[in-house]
Amino acid sequence: MNGYRAQLLRFDAQGQALYDSDGLLVTERGSDGVQRIVDAGPYRAVAARHRDLPVTHWMDRLIAPGFIDMHVHYPQTDIIGSPADGLLPWLTNYTFPAETRFADPGHAAEVAHVFFTELLRNGVTTALTFATAHPASVDAFFHEAQKRGLRMMSGKVLQDRNSPDGLRDETEQSLIDSETLIQRWHGRGRLGYAITPRFAPTSSEAQLRGAGELAARHPQTWIHSHVAENRDEVRWVAELYPRTRSYLAVYEDFGLLRGRAVYAHCIHLDDTDRALMHASGAAAAVSPTSNLFLGSGFFNFRDAEAAGMLHGLASDVGGGTSFSPFRTMLAAYFVGREGQSKPGLSLAPSHLWWLHTGGAARALGLEGVVGTLATGSEADFVVLNPDAIPLLSRKAGRAENLEELLFALIVLGDDRVVERVVTA
Ligand code: GUN
Ligand code: ZN
């Protein structure tokens, strides 16, 4: 067993923040080699329950759950900040050319290394990640995640039409490759496979149908795609599927809505779509820096909450502009202020934090596994040092309650604050 003493932030199952100004987190290694939380709470009470516990003291630091990025593209690490008029020209001019290079396993391995280094520098310990259409890109991702002992999900991108040579795959082979990769990686240690049709316009009906059948045969895998991000994209899908009620309904028709199905963006949905998300157990990956950068629109937090639709936060790098959860939470706050039906929201700092930790875990079907530091969950956590940034240090020192402390971190914090990352 190991004890860690510091300020301690956890979440209960309802998403309420639990805070101890002098806390103790106790972990123990299981027979599977994974460290889990066995106790947590106020130092005095918890310490009294564990005799001879070796305790690491991190005074003036905050222990918090590792952040969870619900949607990110590791092969787009090098195209962050590539401007375009909107999503579709951005895909054509930057994204597809960059992803074509991942046919080379050496390139994939090099970028995977950089990607995981960036995630961890920013305090992100779990991510649902797009690879590319090349199976080798998935192997590179999982090899690196395995080496670092992380809980990570990814999968081969399915895109058999409206895609350039070198990236476009072949329908039947793409499904065979996905099945092979599921057998190779899903459930191996803390790794999970995501069946990943890029988005409706780049898959044939046969490929989407095959993806749905694969998802039914492997109910514990994830499904990972994009929906209703951009108005031109929505129009394109309406042209391709003139008889289908909505863009989201296309995925429903192919059996691609269920628990552990994660759809990035979900901006241009109507109430029927939101009810469908809720009823199916599918989740939205809200990607505010990407949506602001590409001019896609604003996620409606109020309507999502009202519909009971699962949702959490995501960077969506390289459409997104930062790996930092602090930047993503701040962008989500801005979107809550101005991007809603009026009046705007002032999302609570602890709620923004929950959407990037325990709420994201719940949306991913990983409740009780990561994201909250609840007893029995895996010990993935960050140690934050507000004194690493002068202005934040002043501001945090003046915080009179947890919400003020978290808001100071969200507004003024960045990777400098992430002093240490401990993974299970
Ligand atoms: N829609 C289809 N592919 C992509 C992608 O790579 N990024 C974003 N943001 N949207 C997409
Ligand atoms: Zn994306």
Short mmCIF file of C-alpha atoms and ligand atoms in Angstrom, two decimals:
data_model
loop_
_atom_site.label_atom_id
_atom_site.label_comp_id
_atom_site.label_asym_id
_atom_site.label_seq_id
_atom_site.Cartn_x
_atom_site.Cartn_y
_atom_site.Cartn_z
CA MET A 1 0.00 0.00 0.00
CA ASN A 2 1.00 3.61 -0.62
CA GLY A 3 -0.36 6.80 0.88
CA TYR A 4 -0.30 10.25 -0.73
CA ARG A 5 -1.00 13.32 1.42
CA ALA A 6 -2.06 16.60 -0.18
CA GLN A 7 -5.20 18.56 -0.90
CA LEU A 8 -7.55 16.05 -2.44
CA LEU A 9 -10.27 16.42 -5.09
CA ARG A 10 -12.58 13.49 -5.81
CA PHE A 11 -16.09 13.10 -7.24
CA ASP A 12 -19.07 11.10 -6.06
CA ALA A 13 -21.24 9.09 -8.45
CA GLN A 14 -23.58 12.07 -8.96
CA GLY A 15 -20.72 14.28 -10.07
CA GLN A 16 -20.50 16.28 -6.85
CA ALA A 17 -16.97 17.37 -5.97
CA LEU A 18 -15.52 16.08 -2.70
CA TYR A 19 -12.66 18.13 -1.33
CA ASP A 20 -10.26 17.67 1.58
CA SER A 21 -7.88 20.53 2.34
CA ASP A 22 -5.62 17.97 4.05
CA GLY A 23 -6.39 14.66 2.42
CA LEU A 24 -4.92 11.19 2.14
CA LEU A 25 -5.21 8.87 -0.85
CA VAL A 26 -4.34 5.21 -0.28
CA THR A 27 -3.56 2.84 -3.15
CA GLU A 28 -2.78 -0.85 -3.39
CA ARG A 29 -1.52 -3.01 -6.24
CA GLY A 30 -3.96 -5.74 -7.33
CA SER A 31 -3.04 -9.24 -8.48
CA ASP A 32 -3.29 -7.90 -12.06
CA GLY A 33 -0.53 -5.41 -11.32
CA VAL A 34 -2.87 -2.40 -11.41
CA GLN A 35 -2.85 0.09 -8.53
CA ARG A 36 -6.33 0.90 -7.21
CA ILE A 37 -7.73 3.28 -4.63
CA VAL A 38 -8.44 1.48 -1.35
CA ASP A 39 -9.20 4.50 0.85
CA ALA A 40 -9.40 8.28 0.62
CA GLY A 41 -10.57 11.24 2.66
CA PRO A 42 -9.41 13.57 5.44
CA TYR A 43 -5.82 12.77 6.48
CA ARG A 44 -6.49 12.19 10.18
CA ALA A 45 -9.41 9.82 9.67
CA VAL A 46 -7.83 7.85 6.84
CA ALA A 47 -4.35 7.63 8.40
CA ALA A 48 -5.86 6.21 11.58
CA ARG A 49 -7.22 3.27 9.58
CA HIS A 50 -3.82 2.26 8.13
CA ARG A 51 -0.94 1.38 10.46
CA ASP A 52 2.63 1.65 9.08
CA LEU A 53 1.44 3.16 5.81
CA PRO A 54 4.32 4.72 3.86
CA VAL A 55 3.09 8.24 3.08
CA THR A 56 4.40 10.63 0.42
CA HIS A 57 3.73 14.23 1.44
CA TRP A 58 2.96 16.78 -1.27
CA MET A 59 2.17 19.87 0.74
CA ASP A 60 0.48 22.80 -1.04
CA ARG A 61 -0.36 20.49 -3.91
CA LEU A 62 -3.73 19.25 -5.17
CA ILE A 63 -4.30 15.59 -6.04
CA ALA A 64 -7.09 15.21 -8.60
CA PRO A 65 -8.30 12.47 -10.98
CA GLY A 66 -6.32 12.17 -14.20
CA PHE A 67 -8.13 13.98 -17.02
CA ILE A 68 -10.03 12.03 -19.66
CA ASP A 69 -10.03 13.21 -23.28
CA MET A 70 -13.15 11.78 -24.93
CA HIS A 71 -12.09 12.48 -28.50
CA VAL A 72 -8.66 13.21 -29.97
CA HIS A 73 -6.73 12.29 -33.13
CA TYR A 74 -3.16 11.22 -32.41
CA PRO A 75 -2.17 11.42 -36.11
CA GLN A 76 -3.17 15.10 -36.12
CA THR A 77 -0.61 16.07 -33.48
CA ASP A 78 1.44 17.93 -36.08
CA ILE A 79 -1.44 19.82 -37.73
CA ILE A 80 -2.67 21.74 -34.70
CA GLY A 81 -3.35 25.33 -35.69
CA SER A 82 -3.81 24.76 -39.44
CA PRO A 83 -6.38 27.34 -40.52
CA ALA A 84 -9.16 26.73 -43.06
CA ASP A 85 -12.53 28.18 -44.03
CA GLY A 86 -14.23 25.28 -42.30
CA LEU A 87 -14.19 21.56 -41.61
CA LEU A 88 -14.33 20.16 -45.14
CA PRO A 89 -11.46 22.21 -46.68
CA TRP A 90 -9.48 21.62 -43.48
CA LEU A 91 -9.86 17.86 -43.96
CA THR A 92 -8.86 18.07 -47.64
CA ASN A 93 -5.94 20.46 -47.29
CA TYR A 94 -4.30 19.40 -44.03
CA THR A 95 -5.84 16.36 -42.36
CA PHE A 96 -5.94 13.79 -45.12
CA PRO A 97 -2.40 14.54 -46.39
CA ALA A 98 -1.03 14.32 -42.83
CA GLU A 99 -2.83 11.04 -42.14
CA THR A 100 -1.64 9.46 -45.40
CA ARG A 101 1.89 9.39 -43.93
CA PHE A 102 0.78 6.88 -41.28
CA ALA A 103 1.13 4.05 -43.77
CA ASP A 104 4.74 4.20 -42.55
CA PRO A 105 4.95 2.36 -39.20
CA GLY A 106 8.10 4.27 -38.26
CA HIS A 107 6.32 7.59 -38.65
CA ALA A 108 3.32 6.28 -36.68
CA ALA A 109 5.55 5.13 -33.82
CA GLU A 110 7.38 8.46 -33.70
CA VAL A 111 4.17 10.51 -33.57
CA ALA A 112 2.57 8.11 -31.04
CA HIS A 113 5.55 8.72 -28.76
CA VAL A 114 5.17 12.50 -29.04
CA PHE A 115 1.40 12.24 -28.57
CA PHE A 116 1.56 10.28 -25.30
CA THR A 117 4.28 12.54 -23.99
CA GLU A 118 2.01 15.54 -24.66
CA LEU A 119 -1.04 13.89 -23.09
CA LEU A 120 0.84 13.09 -19.90
CA ARG A 121 2.53 16.50 -19.71
CA ASN A 122 -0.98 17.92 -19.68
CA GLY A 123 -2.37 15.49 -17.11
CA VAL A 124 -4.48 13.39 -19.48
CA THR A 125 -4.37 9.72 -18.45
CA THR A 126 -7.17 8.23 -20.60
CA ALA A 127 -8.15 9.14 -24.17
CA LEU A 128 -10.48 7.78 -26.82
CA THR A 129 -8.32 8.33 -29.86
CA PHE A 130 -8.64 8.20 -33.63
CA ALA A 131 -5.77 6.45 -35.39
CA THR A 132 -5.76 6.44 -39.23
CA ALA A 133 -7.08 4.00 -41.81
CA HIS A 134 -3.77 2.10 -41.66
CA PRO A 135 -3.77 -0.88 -39.25
CA ALA A 136 -0.10 -0.13 -38.49
CA SER A 137 -1.17 3.20 -36.96
CA VAL A 138 -3.31 1.30 -34.44
CA ASP A 139 -0.48 -1.06 -33.54
CA ALA A 140 1.86 1.90 -33.01
CA PHE A 141 -0.68 3.55 -30.72
CA PHE A 142 -1.34 0.50 -28.57
CA HIS A 143 2.33 -0.51 -28.34
CA GLU A 144 3.15 2.91 -26.92
CA ALA A 145 0.14 2.91 -24.55
CA GLN A 146 1.06 -0.57 -23.35
CA LYS A 147 4.67 0.44 -22.73
CA ARG A 148 3.44 3.27 -20.54
CA GLY A 149 0.75 1.18 -18.80
CA LEU A 150 -2.10 3.53 -19.68
CA ARG A 151 -5.88 3.05 -20.02
CA MET A 152 -6.40 3.99 -23.68
CA MET A 153 -8.82 3.30 -26.52
CA SER A 154 -8.29 3.53 -30.27
CA GLY A 155 -9.12 1.86 -33.54
CA LYS A 156 -8.55 1.73 -37.26
CA VAL A 157 -10.44 4.46 -39.12
CA LEU A 158 -12.97 3.13 -41.62
CA GLN A 159 -13.20 5.30 -44.77
CA ASP A 160 -13.83 3.56 -48.06
CA ARG A 161 -15.15 6.51 -50.14
CA ASN A 162 -14.75 10.26 -50.63
CA SER A 163 -11.18 9.90 -49.42
CA PRO A 164 -7.85 10.25 -51.25
CA ASP A 165 -5.63 7.44 -52.46
CA GLY A 166 -3.37 6.28 -49.68
CA LEU A 167 -6.04 6.84 -47.06
CA ARG A 168 -9.13 5.24 -48.58
CA ASP A 169 -9.56 1.63 -47.50
CA GLU A 170 -11.35 -1.31 -49.12
CA THR A 171 -14.73 -2.26 -47.65
CA GLU A 172 -14.31 -5.95 -46.98
CA GLN A 173 -10.64 -5.77 -45.98
CA SER A 174 -11.34 -2.84 -43.62
CA LEU A 175 -13.77 -4.97 -41.63
CA ILE A 176 -11.43 -7.97 -41.57
CA ASP A 177 -8.62 -5.68 -40.36
CA SER A 178 -10.86 -4.25 -37.63
CA GLU A 179 -11.80 -7.73 -36.41
CA THR A 180 -8.13 -8.75 -36.33
CA LEU A 181 -7.21 -5.64 -34.35
CA ILE A 182 -10.05 -6.27 -31.87
CA GLN A 183 -8.67 -9.77 -31.25
CA ARG A 184 -5.14 -8.38 -30.88
CA TRP A 185 -5.80 -5.42 -28.60
CA HIS A 186 -9.25 -5.22 -27.01
CA GLY A 187 -9.12 -6.04 -23.31
CA ARG A 188 -5.36 -6.50 -23.33
CA GLY A 189 -4.32 -4.93 -20.03
CA ARG A 190 -6.06 -1.57 -19.89
CA LEU A 191 -6.44 -1.19 -23.65
CA GLY A 192 -9.76 -1.06 -25.48
CA TYR A 193 -10.73 -1.14 -29.15
CA ALA A 194 -12.97 1.42 -30.81
CA ILE A 195 -14.75 0.64 -34.08
CA THR A 196 -14.11 3.90 -35.90
CA PRO A 197 -16.07 4.92 -39.01
CA ARG A 198 -14.62 8.39 -39.70
CA PHE A 199 -18.05 9.96 -40.43
CA ALA A 200 -21.01 9.07 -42.62
CA PRO A 201 -19.75 10.82 -45.81
CA THR A 202 -16.53 8.78 -46.01
CA SER A 203 -18.04 5.30 -45.52
CA SER A 204 -20.17 3.35 -47.98
CA GLU A 205 -23.43 1.92 -46.71
CA ALA A 206 -21.81 -1.53 -46.80
CA GLN A 207 -18.98 -0.34 -44.56
CA LEU A 208 -21.33 1.31 -42.06
CA ARG A 209 -23.47 -1.83 -42.00
CA GLY A 210 -20.39 -3.96 -41.43
CA ALA A 211 -19.24 -1.66 -38.63
CA GLY A 212 -22.64 -2.03 -36.94
CA GLU A 213 -22.45 -5.81 -37.23
CA LEU A 214 -18.95 -5.79 -35.78
CA ALA A 215 -20.19 -3.63 -32.90
CA ALA A 216 -23.03 -6.06 -32.20
CA ARG A 217 -20.61 -9.01 -32.15
CA HIS A 218 -18.28 -7.15 -29.76
CA PRO A 219 -20.58 -5.28 -27.36
CA GLN A 220 -17.76 -4.22 -25.03
CA THR A 221 -15.84 -2.38 -27.73
CA TRP A 222 -16.32 1.32 -28.32
CA ILE A 223 -17.83 2.96 -31.39
CA HIS A 224 -16.21 6.26 -32.28
CA SER A 225 -17.21 8.74 -34.96
CA HIS A 226 -18.24 12.32 -35.72
CA VAL A 227 -21.74 13.76 -36.13
CA ALA A 228 -23.39 17.11 -36.85
CA GLU A 229 -20.25 19.19 -36.54
CA ASN A 230 -20.55 21.59 -39.46
CA ARG A 231 -23.44 22.85 -41.62
CA ASP A 232 -21.83 21.89 -44.95
CA GLU A 233 -21.19 18.40 -43.57
CA VAL A 234 -24.83 18.10 -42.42
CA ARG A 235 -26.02 19.15 -45.90
CA TRP A 236 -23.73 16.58 -47.51
CA VAL A 237 -25.14 13.77 -45.38
CA ALA A 238 -28.69 14.88 -46.23
CA GLU A 239 -27.77 14.57 -49.94
CA LEU A 240 -26.28 11.11 -49.42
CA TYR A 241 -29.25 9.90 -47.32
CA PRO A 242 -32.26 11.91 -48.56
CA ARG A 243 -34.78 9.55 -46.99
CA THR A 244 -33.23 9.41 -43.50
CA ARG A 245 -34.71 11.69 -40.84
CA SER A 246 -31.41 13.17 -39.65
CA TYR A 247 -27.64 12.75 -39.74
CA LEU A 248 -27.68 10.95 -36.38
CA ALA A 249 -30.45 8.63 -37.62
CA VAL A 250 -28.07 7.38 -40.34
CA TYR A 251 -25.90 5.89 -37.61
CA GLU A 252 -28.97 4.51 -35.85
CA ASP A 253 -30.05 2.73 -39.03
CA PHE A 254 -26.71 0.91 -39.21
CA GLY A 255 -26.73 -0.20 -35.56
CA LEU A 256 -24.11 2.32 -34.50
CA LEU A 257 -25.91 3.85 -31.51
CA ARG A 258 -25.48 2.07 -28.20
CA GLY A 259 -23.67 2.42 -24.88
CA ARG A 260 -19.97 3.07 -25.49
CA ALA A 261 -20.78 4.76 -28.81
CA VAL A 262 -19.11 8.17 -28.75
CA TYR A 263 -19.91 10.91 -31.25
CA ALA A 264 -17.73 13.98 -31.46
CA HIS A 265 -19.41 17.41 -31.70
CA CYS A 266 -23.22 16.82 -31.71
CA ILE A 267 -23.75 20.51 -32.46
CA HIS A 268 -26.47 20.57 -35.12
CA LEU A 269 -28.88 18.15 -33.43
CA ASP A 270 -32.57 18.62 -32.76
CA ASP A 271 -34.55 17.45 -29.73
CA THR A 272 -35.48 14.16 -31.42
CA ASP A 273 -31.77 13.47 -31.95
CA ARG A 274 -30.99 14.28 -28.33
CA ALA A 275 -33.74 11.95 -27.16
CA LEU A 276 -32.25 9.26 -29.41
CA MET A 277 -28.81 9.81 -27.89
CA HIS A 278 -30.31 9.46 -24.43
CA ALA A 279 -32.39 6.38 -25.25
CA SER A 280 -29.51 4.57 -26.93
CA GLY A 281 -26.89 5.37 -24.28
CA ALA A 282 -24.60 6.97 -26.86
CA ALA A 283 -22.45 9.89 -25.70
CA ALA A 284 -21.35 13.24 -27.07
CA ALA A 285 -17.69 14.28 -27.01
CA VAL A 286 -17.88 18.06 -26.66
CA SER A 287 -14.90 19.68 -28.38
CA PRO A 288 -15.10 23.44 -27.79
CA THR A 289 -11.63 24.57 -28.89
CA SER A 290 -12.07 22.70 -32.16
CA ASN A 291 -15.57 24.06 -32.73
CA LEU A 292 -14.42 27.62 -32.09
CA PHE A 293 -11.29 27.19 -34.24
CA LEU A 294 -13.09 25.68 -37.25
CA GLY A 295 -16.17 27.88 -36.83
CA SER A 296 -18.39 24.81 -36.48
CA GLY A 297 -20.82 26.15 -33.88
CA PHE A 298 -21.64 25.74 -30.20
CA PHE A 299 -22.59 22.65 -28.21
CA ASN A 300 -25.86 23.26 -26.37
CA PHE A 301 -25.16 22.24 -22.77
CA ARG A 302 -28.62 23.21 -21.56
CA ASP A 303 -30.50 21.09 -24.09
CA ALA A 304 -28.08 18.17 -23.63
CA GLU A 305 -28.65 18.23 -19.86
CA ALA A 306 -32.42 18.51 -20.33
CA ALA A 307 -32.41 15.47 -22.63
CA GLY A 308 -30.26 13.48 -20.22
CA MET A 309 -27.75 12.96 -23.00
CA LEU A 310 -24.37 11.64 -21.87
CA HIS A 311 -21.58 14.08 -22.63
CA GLY A 312 -18.07 15.03 -21.62
CA LEU A 313 -15.15 17.12 -22.80
CA ALA A 314 -12.60 16.48 -25.51
CA SER A 315 -9.67 18.28 -27.13
CA ASP A 316 -10.26 17.04 -30.70
CA VAL A 317 -6.64 17.83 -31.53
CA GLY A 318 -5.75 18.65 -34.36
CA GLY A 319 -9.04 20.51 -35.04
CA GLY A 320 -8.75 21.42 -31.38
CA THR A 321 -6.03 23.87 -30.49
CA SER A 322 -4.60 22.43 -27.27
CA PHE A 323 -3.94 19.19 -25.43
CA SER A 324 -4.50 21.06 -22.17
CA PRO A 325 -7.68 20.19 -20.24
CA PHE A 326 -7.49 23.68 -18.73
CA ARG A 327 -7.84 25.25 -22.19
CA THR A 328 -10.70 22.89 -23.06
CA MET A 329 -12.58 23.58 -19.82
CA LEU A 330 -12.19 27.34 -20.31
CA ALA A 331 -13.45 27.11 -23.90
CA ALA A 332 -16.42 25.06 -22.66
CA TYR A 333 -17.14 27.80 -20.14
CA PHE A 334 -17.14 30.45 -22.91
CA VAL A 335 -19.47 28.29 -25.03
CA GLY A 336 -21.80 27.91 -22.05
CA ARG A 337 -21.86 31.71 -21.66
CA GLU A 338 -22.65 32.63 -25.25
CA GLY A 339 -23.44 29.57 -27.34
CA GLN A 340 -26.81 28.68 -25.81
CA SER A 341 -30.38 29.62 -26.23
CA LYS A 342 -30.61 32.69 -23.98
CA PRO A 343 -29.90 33.32 -21.21
CA GLY A 344 -26.35 31.97 -21.26
CA LEU A 345 -25.05 29.60 -18.61
CA SER A 346 -22.31 30.04 -16.05
CA LEU A 347 -21.16 26.42 -15.81
CA ALA A 348 -19.71 25.73 -12.37
CA PRO A 349 -15.96 25.09 -12.31
CA SER A 350 -16.47 21.78 -10.51
CA HIS A 351 -18.98 20.76 -13.20
CA LEU A 352 -16.53 21.62 -16.00
CA TRP A 353 -13.90 19.58 -14.14
CA TRP A 354 -16.35 16.65 -13.78
CA LEU A 355 -17.07 16.77 -17.52
CA HIS A 356 -13.34 16.19 -18.14
CA THR A 357 -12.92 13.45 -15.48
CA GLY A 358 -15.70 11.41 -13.84
CA GLY A 359 -18.43 12.60 -16.22
CA ALA A 360 -16.29 11.70 -19.22
CA ALA A 361 -15.64 8.28 -17.66
CA ARG A 362 -19.36 7.73 -17.21
CA ALA A 363 -20.05 8.81 -20.79
CA LEU A 364 -17.41 6.32 -21.97
CA GLY A 365 -18.87 3.46 -19.95
CA LEU A 366 -15.92 3.57 -17.55
CA GLU A 367 -17.83 4.59 -14.43
CA GLY A 368 -16.09 3.27 -11.32
CA VAL A 369 -12.99 2.44 -13.36
CA VAL A 370 -11.31 5.86 -13.71
CA GLY A 371 -12.10 9.55 -13.31
CA THR A 372 -13.27 9.98 -9.71
CA LEU A 373 -10.66 8.48 -7.33
CA ALA A 374 -13.54 6.49 -5.80
CA THR A 375 -12.62 3.43 -3.76
CA GLY A 376 -11.99 0.48 -6.06
CA SER A 377 -11.16 2.62 -9.09
CA GLU A 378 -7.79 2.72 -10.79
CA ALA A 379 -5.15 5.04 -9.38
CA ASP A 380 -4.64 7.44 -12.29
CA PHE A 381 -4.13 10.89 -10.81
CA VAL A 382 -2.43 14.23 -11.25
CA VAL A 383 -0.58 16.34 -8.71
CA LEU A 384 -1.21 20.02 -9.43
CA ASN A 385 0.94 22.89 -8.22
CA PRO A 386 -0.87 26.26 -8.46
CA ASP A 387 2.37 27.98 -7.40
CA ALA A 388 3.99 27.04 -10.72
CA ILE A 389 2.51 30.18 -12.32
CA PRO A 390 2.94 33.52 -10.52
CA LEU A 391 -0.49 35.02 -11.24
CA LEU A 392 -2.26 31.72 -10.53
CA SER A 393 -0.33 31.43 -7.28
CA ARG A 394 -1.66 34.84 -6.16
CA LYS A 395 -5.18 34.05 -7.29
CA ALA A 396 -5.30 30.53 -5.81
CA GLY A 397 -3.92 31.87 -2.54
CA ARG A 398 -6.95 34.16 -2.32
CA ALA A 399 -9.51 31.41 -3.11
CA GLU A 400 -12.07 31.11 -0.33
CA ASN A 401 -13.68 27.88 -1.47
CA LEU A 402 -13.21 24.99 -3.85
CA GLU A 403 -15.10 26.61 -6.75
CA GLU A 404 -12.85 29.67 -6.60
CA LEU A 405 -9.74 27.47 -6.53
CA LEU A 406 -10.90 25.38 -9.51
CA PHE A 407 -11.91 28.47 -11.47
CA ALA A 408 -8.48 30.00 -10.89
CA LEU A 409 -6.89 26.81 -12.25
CA ILE A 410 -9.23 26.67 -15.28
CA VAL A 411 -8.68 30.31 -16.23
CA LEU A 412 -4.98 30.69 -15.44
CA GLY A 413 -3.63 27.13 -15.42
CA ASP A 414 -1.79 25.17 -18.11
CA ASP A 415 0.74 22.36 -18.39
CA ARG A 416 3.12 24.13 -15.98
CA VAL A 417 0.68 23.32 -13.18
CA VAL A 418 0.83 19.56 -13.84
CA GLU A 419 3.76 18.70 -11.60
CA ARG A 420 3.38 14.95 -11.57
CA VAL A 421 1.19 12.28 -13.17
CA VAL A 422 0.74 8.95 -11.40
CA THR A 423 -0.79 6.10 -13.41
CA ALA A 424 -2.10 2.84 -12.07
N1 GUN B 1 -15.00 14.79 -39.39
C1 GUN B 1 -14.45 13.78 -40.11
N2 GUN B 1 -13.14 13.67 -39.86
C2 GUN B 1 -12.84 14.62 -38.97
C3 GUN B 1 -11.63 15.02 -38.32
O1 GUN B 1 -10.56 14.46 -38.52
N3 GUN B 1 -11.72 16.06 -37.45
C4 GUN B 1 -12.90 16.71 -37.20
N4 GUN B 1 -12.91 17.70 -36.33
N5 GUN B 1 -14.04 16.35 -37.80
C5 GUN B 1 -14.00 15.34 -38.68
ZN ZN B 2 -12.45 14.70 -34.43
#
